[in-house]
Coordinates of C-alpha atoms in Angstrom, one line a residue:
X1 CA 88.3 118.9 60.1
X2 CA 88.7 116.9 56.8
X3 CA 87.9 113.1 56.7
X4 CA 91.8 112.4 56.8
X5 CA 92.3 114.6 59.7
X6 CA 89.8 112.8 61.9
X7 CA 91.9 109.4 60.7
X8 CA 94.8 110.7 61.9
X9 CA 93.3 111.8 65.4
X10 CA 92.7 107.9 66.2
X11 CA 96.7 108.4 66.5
X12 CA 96.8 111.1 69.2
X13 CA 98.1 109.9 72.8
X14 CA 98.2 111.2 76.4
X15 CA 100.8 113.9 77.0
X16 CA 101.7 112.1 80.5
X17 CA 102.3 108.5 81.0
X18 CA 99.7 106.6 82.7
X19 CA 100.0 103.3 85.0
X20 CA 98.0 100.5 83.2
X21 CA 96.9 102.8 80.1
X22 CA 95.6 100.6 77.5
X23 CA 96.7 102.1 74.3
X24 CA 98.7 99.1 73.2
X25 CA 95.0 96.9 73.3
X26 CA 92.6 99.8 71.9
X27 CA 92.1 98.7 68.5
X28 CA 91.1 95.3 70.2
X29 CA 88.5 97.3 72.0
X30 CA 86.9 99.1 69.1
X31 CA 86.8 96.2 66.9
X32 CA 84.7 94.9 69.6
X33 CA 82.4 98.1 70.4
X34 CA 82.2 99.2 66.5
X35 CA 80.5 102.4 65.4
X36 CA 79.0 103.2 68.7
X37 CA 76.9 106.5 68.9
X38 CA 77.3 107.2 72.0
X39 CA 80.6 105.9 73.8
X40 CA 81.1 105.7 77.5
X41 CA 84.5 105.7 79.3
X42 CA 83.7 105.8 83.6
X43 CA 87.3 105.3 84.5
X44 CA 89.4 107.0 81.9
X45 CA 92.9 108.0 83.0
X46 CA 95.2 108.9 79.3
X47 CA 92.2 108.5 77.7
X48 CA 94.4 106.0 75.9
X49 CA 91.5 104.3 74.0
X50 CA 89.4 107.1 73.5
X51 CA 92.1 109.1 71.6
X52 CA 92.9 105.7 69.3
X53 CA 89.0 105.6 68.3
X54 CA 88.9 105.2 64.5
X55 CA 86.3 107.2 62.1
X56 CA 85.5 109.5 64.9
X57 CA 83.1 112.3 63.6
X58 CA 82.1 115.1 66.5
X59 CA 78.5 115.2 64.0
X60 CA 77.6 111.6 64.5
X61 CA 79.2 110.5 67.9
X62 CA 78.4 111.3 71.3
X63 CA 81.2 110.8 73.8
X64 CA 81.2 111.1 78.3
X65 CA 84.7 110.3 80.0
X66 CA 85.2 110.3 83.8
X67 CA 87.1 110.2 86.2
X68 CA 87.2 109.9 90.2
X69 CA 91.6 111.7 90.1
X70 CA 90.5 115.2 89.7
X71 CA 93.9 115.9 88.8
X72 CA 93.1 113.9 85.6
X73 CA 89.5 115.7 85.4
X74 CA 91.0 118.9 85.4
X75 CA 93.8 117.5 82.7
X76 CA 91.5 117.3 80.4
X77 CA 89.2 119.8 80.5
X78 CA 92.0 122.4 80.9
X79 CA 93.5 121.0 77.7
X80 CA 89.9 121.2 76.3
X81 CA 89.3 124.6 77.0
X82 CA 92.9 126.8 77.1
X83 CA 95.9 124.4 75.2
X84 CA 98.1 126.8 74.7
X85 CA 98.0 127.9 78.6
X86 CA 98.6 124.0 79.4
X87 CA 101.4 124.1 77.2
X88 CA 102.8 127.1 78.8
X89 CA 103.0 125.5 82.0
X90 CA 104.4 122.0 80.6
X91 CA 107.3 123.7 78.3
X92 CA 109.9 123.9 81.1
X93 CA 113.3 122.0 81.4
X94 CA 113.6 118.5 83.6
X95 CA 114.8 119.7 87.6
X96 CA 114.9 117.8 90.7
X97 CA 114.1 121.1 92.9
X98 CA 111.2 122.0 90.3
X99 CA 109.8 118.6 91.1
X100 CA 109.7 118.8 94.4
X101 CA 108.0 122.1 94.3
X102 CA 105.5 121.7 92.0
X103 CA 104.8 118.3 93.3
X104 CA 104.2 120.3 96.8
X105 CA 101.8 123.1 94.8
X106 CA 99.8 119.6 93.4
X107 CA 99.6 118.2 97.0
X108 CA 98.3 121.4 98.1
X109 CA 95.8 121.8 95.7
X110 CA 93.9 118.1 95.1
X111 CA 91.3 118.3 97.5
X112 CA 90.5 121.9 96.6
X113 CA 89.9 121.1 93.1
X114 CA 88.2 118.4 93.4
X115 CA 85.9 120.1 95.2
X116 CA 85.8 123.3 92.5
X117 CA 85.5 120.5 89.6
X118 CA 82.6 119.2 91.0
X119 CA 80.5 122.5 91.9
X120 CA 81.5 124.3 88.3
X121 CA 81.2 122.0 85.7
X122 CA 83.3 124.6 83.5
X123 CA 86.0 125.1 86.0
X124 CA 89.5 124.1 85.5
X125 CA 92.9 125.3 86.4
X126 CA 95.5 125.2 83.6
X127 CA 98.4 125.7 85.9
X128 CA 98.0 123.0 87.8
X129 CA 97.5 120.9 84.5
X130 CA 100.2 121.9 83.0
X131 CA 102.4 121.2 86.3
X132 CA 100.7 117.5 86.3
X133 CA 101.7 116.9 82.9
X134 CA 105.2 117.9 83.6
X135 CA 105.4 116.1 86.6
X136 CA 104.0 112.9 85.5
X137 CA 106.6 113.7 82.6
X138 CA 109.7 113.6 84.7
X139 CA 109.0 110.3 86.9
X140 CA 107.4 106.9 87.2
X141 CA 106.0 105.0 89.5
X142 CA 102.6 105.4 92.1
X143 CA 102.5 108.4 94.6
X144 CA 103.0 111.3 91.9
X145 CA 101.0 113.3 94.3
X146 CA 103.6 112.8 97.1
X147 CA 106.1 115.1 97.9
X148 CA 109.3 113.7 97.7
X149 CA 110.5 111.1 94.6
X150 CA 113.0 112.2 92.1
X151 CA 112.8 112.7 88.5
X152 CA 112.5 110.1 86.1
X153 CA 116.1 109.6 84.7
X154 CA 116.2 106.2 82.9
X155 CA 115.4 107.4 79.2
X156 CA 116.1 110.7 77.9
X157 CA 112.6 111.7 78.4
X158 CA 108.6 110.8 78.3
X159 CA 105.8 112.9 78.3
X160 CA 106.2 116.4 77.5
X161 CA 110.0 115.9 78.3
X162 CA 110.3 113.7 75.0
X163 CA 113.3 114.2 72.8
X164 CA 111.5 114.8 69.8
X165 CA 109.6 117.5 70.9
X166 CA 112.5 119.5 72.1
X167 CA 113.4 122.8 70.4
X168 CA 115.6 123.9 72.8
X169 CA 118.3 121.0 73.8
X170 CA 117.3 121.5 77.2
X171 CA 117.9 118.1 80.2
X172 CA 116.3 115.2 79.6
X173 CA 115.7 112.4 82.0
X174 CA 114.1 108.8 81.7
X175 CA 112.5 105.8 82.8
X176 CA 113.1 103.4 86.1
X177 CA 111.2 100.7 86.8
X178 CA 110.9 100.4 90.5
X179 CA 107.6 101.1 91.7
X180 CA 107.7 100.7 95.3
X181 CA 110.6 102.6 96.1
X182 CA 110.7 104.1 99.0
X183 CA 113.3 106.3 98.8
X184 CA 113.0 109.7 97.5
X185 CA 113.0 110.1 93.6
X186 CA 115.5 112.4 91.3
X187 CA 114.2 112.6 88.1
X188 CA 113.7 110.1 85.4
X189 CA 117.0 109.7 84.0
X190 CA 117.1 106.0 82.9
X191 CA 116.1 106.4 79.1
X192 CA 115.8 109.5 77.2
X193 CA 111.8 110.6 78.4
X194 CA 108.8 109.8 78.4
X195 CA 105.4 112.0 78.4
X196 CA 106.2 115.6 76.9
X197 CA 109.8 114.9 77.7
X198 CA 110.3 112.3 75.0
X199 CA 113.1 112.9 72.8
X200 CA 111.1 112.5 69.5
X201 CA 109.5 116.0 69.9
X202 CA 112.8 117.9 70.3
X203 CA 113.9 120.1 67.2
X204 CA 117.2 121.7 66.9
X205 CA 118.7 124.4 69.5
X206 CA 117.7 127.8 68.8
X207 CA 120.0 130.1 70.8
X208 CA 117.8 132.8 69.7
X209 CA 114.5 132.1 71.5
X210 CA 113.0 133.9 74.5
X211 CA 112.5 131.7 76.8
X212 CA 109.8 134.1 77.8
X213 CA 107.7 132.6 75.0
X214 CA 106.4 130.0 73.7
X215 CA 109.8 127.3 73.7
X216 CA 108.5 124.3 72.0
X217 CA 106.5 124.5 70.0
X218 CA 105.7 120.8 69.3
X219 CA 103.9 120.7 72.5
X220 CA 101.8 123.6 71.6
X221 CA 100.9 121.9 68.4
X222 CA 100.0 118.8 70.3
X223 CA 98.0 120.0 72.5
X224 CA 96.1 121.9 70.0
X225 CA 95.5 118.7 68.5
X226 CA 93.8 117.4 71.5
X227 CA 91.7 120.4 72.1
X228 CA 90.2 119.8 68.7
X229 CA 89.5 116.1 69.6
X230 CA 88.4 116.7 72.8
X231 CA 86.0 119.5 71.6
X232 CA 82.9 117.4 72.3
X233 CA 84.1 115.3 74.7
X234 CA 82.3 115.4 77.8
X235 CA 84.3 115.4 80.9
X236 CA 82.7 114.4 84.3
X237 CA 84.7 114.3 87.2
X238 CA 83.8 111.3 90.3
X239 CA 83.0 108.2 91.6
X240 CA 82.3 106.0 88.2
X241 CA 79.0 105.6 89.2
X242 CA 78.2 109.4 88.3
X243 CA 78.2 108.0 84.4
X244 CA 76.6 104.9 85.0
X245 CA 73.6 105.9 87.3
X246 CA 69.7 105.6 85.7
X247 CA 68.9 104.7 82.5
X248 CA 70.2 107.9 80.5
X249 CA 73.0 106.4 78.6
X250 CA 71.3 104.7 75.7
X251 CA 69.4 108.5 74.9
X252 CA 72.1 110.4 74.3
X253 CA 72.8 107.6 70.7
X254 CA 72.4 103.9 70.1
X255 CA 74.0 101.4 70.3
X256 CA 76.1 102.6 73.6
X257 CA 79.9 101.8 73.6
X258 CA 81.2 101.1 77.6
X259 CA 85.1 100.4 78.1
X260 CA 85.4 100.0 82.0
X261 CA 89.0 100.3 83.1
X262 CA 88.7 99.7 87.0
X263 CA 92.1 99.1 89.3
X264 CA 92.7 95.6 89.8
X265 CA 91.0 94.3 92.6
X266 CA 92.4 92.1 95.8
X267 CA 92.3 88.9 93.6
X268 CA 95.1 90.7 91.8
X269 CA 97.1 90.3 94.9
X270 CA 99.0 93.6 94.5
X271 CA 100.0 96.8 96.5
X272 CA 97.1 99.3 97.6
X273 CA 98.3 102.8 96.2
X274 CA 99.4 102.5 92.9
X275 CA 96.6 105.4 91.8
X276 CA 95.7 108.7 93.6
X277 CA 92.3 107.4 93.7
X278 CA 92.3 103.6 94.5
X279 CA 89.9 100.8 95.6
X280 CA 90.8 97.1 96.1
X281 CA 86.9 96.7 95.4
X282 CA 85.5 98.3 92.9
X283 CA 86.8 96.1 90.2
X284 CA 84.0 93.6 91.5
X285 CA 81.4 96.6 91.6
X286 CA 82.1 96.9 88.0
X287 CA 81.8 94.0 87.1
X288 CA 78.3 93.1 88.9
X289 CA 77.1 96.6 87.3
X290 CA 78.4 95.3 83.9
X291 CA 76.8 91.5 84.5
X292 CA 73.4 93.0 84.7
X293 CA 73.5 94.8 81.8
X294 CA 75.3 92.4 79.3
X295 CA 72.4 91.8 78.0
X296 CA 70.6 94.8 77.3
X297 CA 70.0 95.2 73.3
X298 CA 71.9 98.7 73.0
X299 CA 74.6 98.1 75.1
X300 CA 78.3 97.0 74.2
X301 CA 80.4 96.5 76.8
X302 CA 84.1 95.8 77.5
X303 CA 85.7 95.0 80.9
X304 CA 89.4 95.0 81.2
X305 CA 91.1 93.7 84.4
X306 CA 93.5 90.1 84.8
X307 CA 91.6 87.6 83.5
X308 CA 91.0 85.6 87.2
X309 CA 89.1 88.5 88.4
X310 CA 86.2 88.3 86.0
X311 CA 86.3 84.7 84.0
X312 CA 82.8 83.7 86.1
X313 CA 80.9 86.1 83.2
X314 CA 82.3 83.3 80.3
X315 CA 79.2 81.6 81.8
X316 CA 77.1 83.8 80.9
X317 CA 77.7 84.3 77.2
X318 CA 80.4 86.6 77.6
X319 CA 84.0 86.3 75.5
X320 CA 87.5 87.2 76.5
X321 CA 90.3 88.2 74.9
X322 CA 93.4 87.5 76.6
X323 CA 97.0 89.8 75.8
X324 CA 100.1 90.4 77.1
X325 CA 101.3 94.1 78.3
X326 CA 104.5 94.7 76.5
X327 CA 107.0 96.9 77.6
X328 CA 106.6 100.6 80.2
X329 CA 105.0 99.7 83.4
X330 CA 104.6 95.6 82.5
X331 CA 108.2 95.5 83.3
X332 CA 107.5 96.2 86.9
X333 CA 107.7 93.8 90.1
X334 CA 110.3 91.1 91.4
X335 CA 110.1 87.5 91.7
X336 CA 106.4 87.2 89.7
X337 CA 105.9 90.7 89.5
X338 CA 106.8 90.8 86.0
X339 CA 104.7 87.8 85.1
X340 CA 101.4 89.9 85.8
X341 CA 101.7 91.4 82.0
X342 CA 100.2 87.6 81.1
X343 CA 97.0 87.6 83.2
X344 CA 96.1 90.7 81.1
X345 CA 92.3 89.9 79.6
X346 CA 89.3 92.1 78.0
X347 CA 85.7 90.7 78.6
X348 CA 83.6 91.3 75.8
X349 CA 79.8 91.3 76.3
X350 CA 77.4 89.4 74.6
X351 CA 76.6 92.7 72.2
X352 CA 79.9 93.0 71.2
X353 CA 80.8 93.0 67.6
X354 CA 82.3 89.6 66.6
X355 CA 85.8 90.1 66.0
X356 CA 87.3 89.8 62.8
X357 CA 89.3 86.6 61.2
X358 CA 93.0 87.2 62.3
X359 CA 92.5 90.1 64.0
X360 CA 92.3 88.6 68.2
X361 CA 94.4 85.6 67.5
X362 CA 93.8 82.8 69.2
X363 CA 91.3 83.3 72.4
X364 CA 91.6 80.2 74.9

């Protein structure tokens, strides 16, 4: 790939949306990691800030993503390994019954291939990748794997349900932000997509097409992309811990670049469930794990997390950075629900790069 062509990667995003992705904050983390050989990502849902890493060059940088959802796991090495088989399983129209079934088949399948990931570390099932994608594509909200919930209908599509990937003209549903509903869920009908639904990756109707093959071919394109970027990517599947065990991770290139994502914790005050995998605690795990290495010469490391449940490490020479969410899944939550977006914070280790005149603002 040319030198412009692995600028342009640092734009690639997730095909499905993700609850609490940190896309909108990623530059903010590399300015703060820098040109880290090796880079480190134990809890990486969309991948959101791996995908947005600028200069990346598979001949210089070494890079080890995990995650304890084997559903994601298997995301992303199936998308690794077999795009175009992915594709074929995401390139289907928006549909309430559809949902409900593949949402069964996903339910069905979660503890099985978690186990497979884990015993074959070059397994993966494309299928049920694809029908995640597509899935997470056509609602919003925790409990994806659950049986039940509609369609997201609010926008006219997210994901691989985006308008602008659309060849075809075919339904397109949105975006709702209730997250605790209890009721069943239609699709996401409130805007026009999200995920591979989103109505930017629609082209124009072709009343010619076999619907037999290949239908839109923006998502196969996309998905190319991200095989090529994920190429090298190594893809570990577990408990965070599995990446962050022994002293390995400074071997593999110096200096070592660590973004730790982990759920919010109890001080966060909010609702156990809102991930397939989730943990009250381990947001304090993390951050002891990350305390008593913030000062080890090759390591760089940023914490995310609300700002309350990690300030006691600005005692120890740490910095923070403190942002807003904007927009998607910020917008969630009644009385001071909403408010959450403002206890948003990154904790930057004493390694950390310095960041640039302008470029964090203000940090109280």
């Amino acid at each position: 790939m040319s030198e412009e062509g692995r600028a342009e990667q640092g734009g690639l995003k997730a095909p499905f949306p993700y609850f609490g992705g940190k896309s909108q904050i990623a530059a903010e983390v590399w300015a703060a990691l820098g040109d880290c050989k090796h880079y480190i990502e134990p809890m990486c849902g969309s991948c959101a800030v791996l995908l947005a890493r600028p200069g990346w060059d598979p001949a210089r940088h070494v890079e080890t993503v995990n995650d304890a959802d084997g559903m994601i796991a298997n995301v992303w090495r199936a998308l690794q390994a077999d795009p175009d088989e992915v594709a074929r399983w995401c390139d289907w129209p928006v549909n309430h019954a559809d949902l409900i079934a593949r949402k069964k088949r996903l339910n069905l399948e979660a503890e099985g291939l978690l186990a497979r990931l884990c015993e074959d570390d070059g397994y993966f099932d494309p299928k049920l990748a694809g029908y995640y994608i597509w899935a997470a594509s056509c609602w919003i909200g925790h409990g994806l794997i659950c049986p039940n919930q509609r369609p997201h209908l609010s926008r006219p599509g997210i994901g691989v349900n985006q308008k602008a990937l659309r060849d075809d003209g075919r339904p397109h549903l949105g975006r709702s932000y209730e997250l605790h509903s209890t009721k069943g869920r239609v699709p996401h009908l409130s805007d026009a997509g999200m995920g591979v639904n989103r109505n930017v990756l629609r082209g124009e109707p072709n009343p010619e097409a076999d619907v037999t093959d290949p239908y839109n071919m923006n998502i196969y394109r996309w998905f190319r992309q991200l095989s090529e970027r994920l190429r090298h990517v190594r893809v570990v599947c577990g408990d965070w811990t599995r990446v962050c065990g022994g002293n390995w991770q400074n071997q593999a290139g110096r200096p070592v670049g660590m973004f730790f994502d982990p759920p919010y914790s109890d001080v966060a005050k909010r609702d156990a469930g809102l991930y397939a995998v989730d943990s009250l605690t381990v947001a304090h795990d993390v951050r002891e794990w990350c305390r008593g290495r913030a000062n080890h010469p090759d390591y760089r490391i940023v914490l995310a997390g609300y700002y309350e449940e990690h300030e006691s490490l600005l005692a120890e020479g740490w910095r923070v950075h403190r942002w807003s969410a904007q927009g998607g899944y910020s917008k969630i939550g009644k009385g001071g629900g909403a408010a959450n977006r403002h206890r948003e914070a990154l904790f930057l280790s004493p390694g950390c790069l310095e960041p640039q005149p302008g470029l964090f603002g203000e940090t109280p």
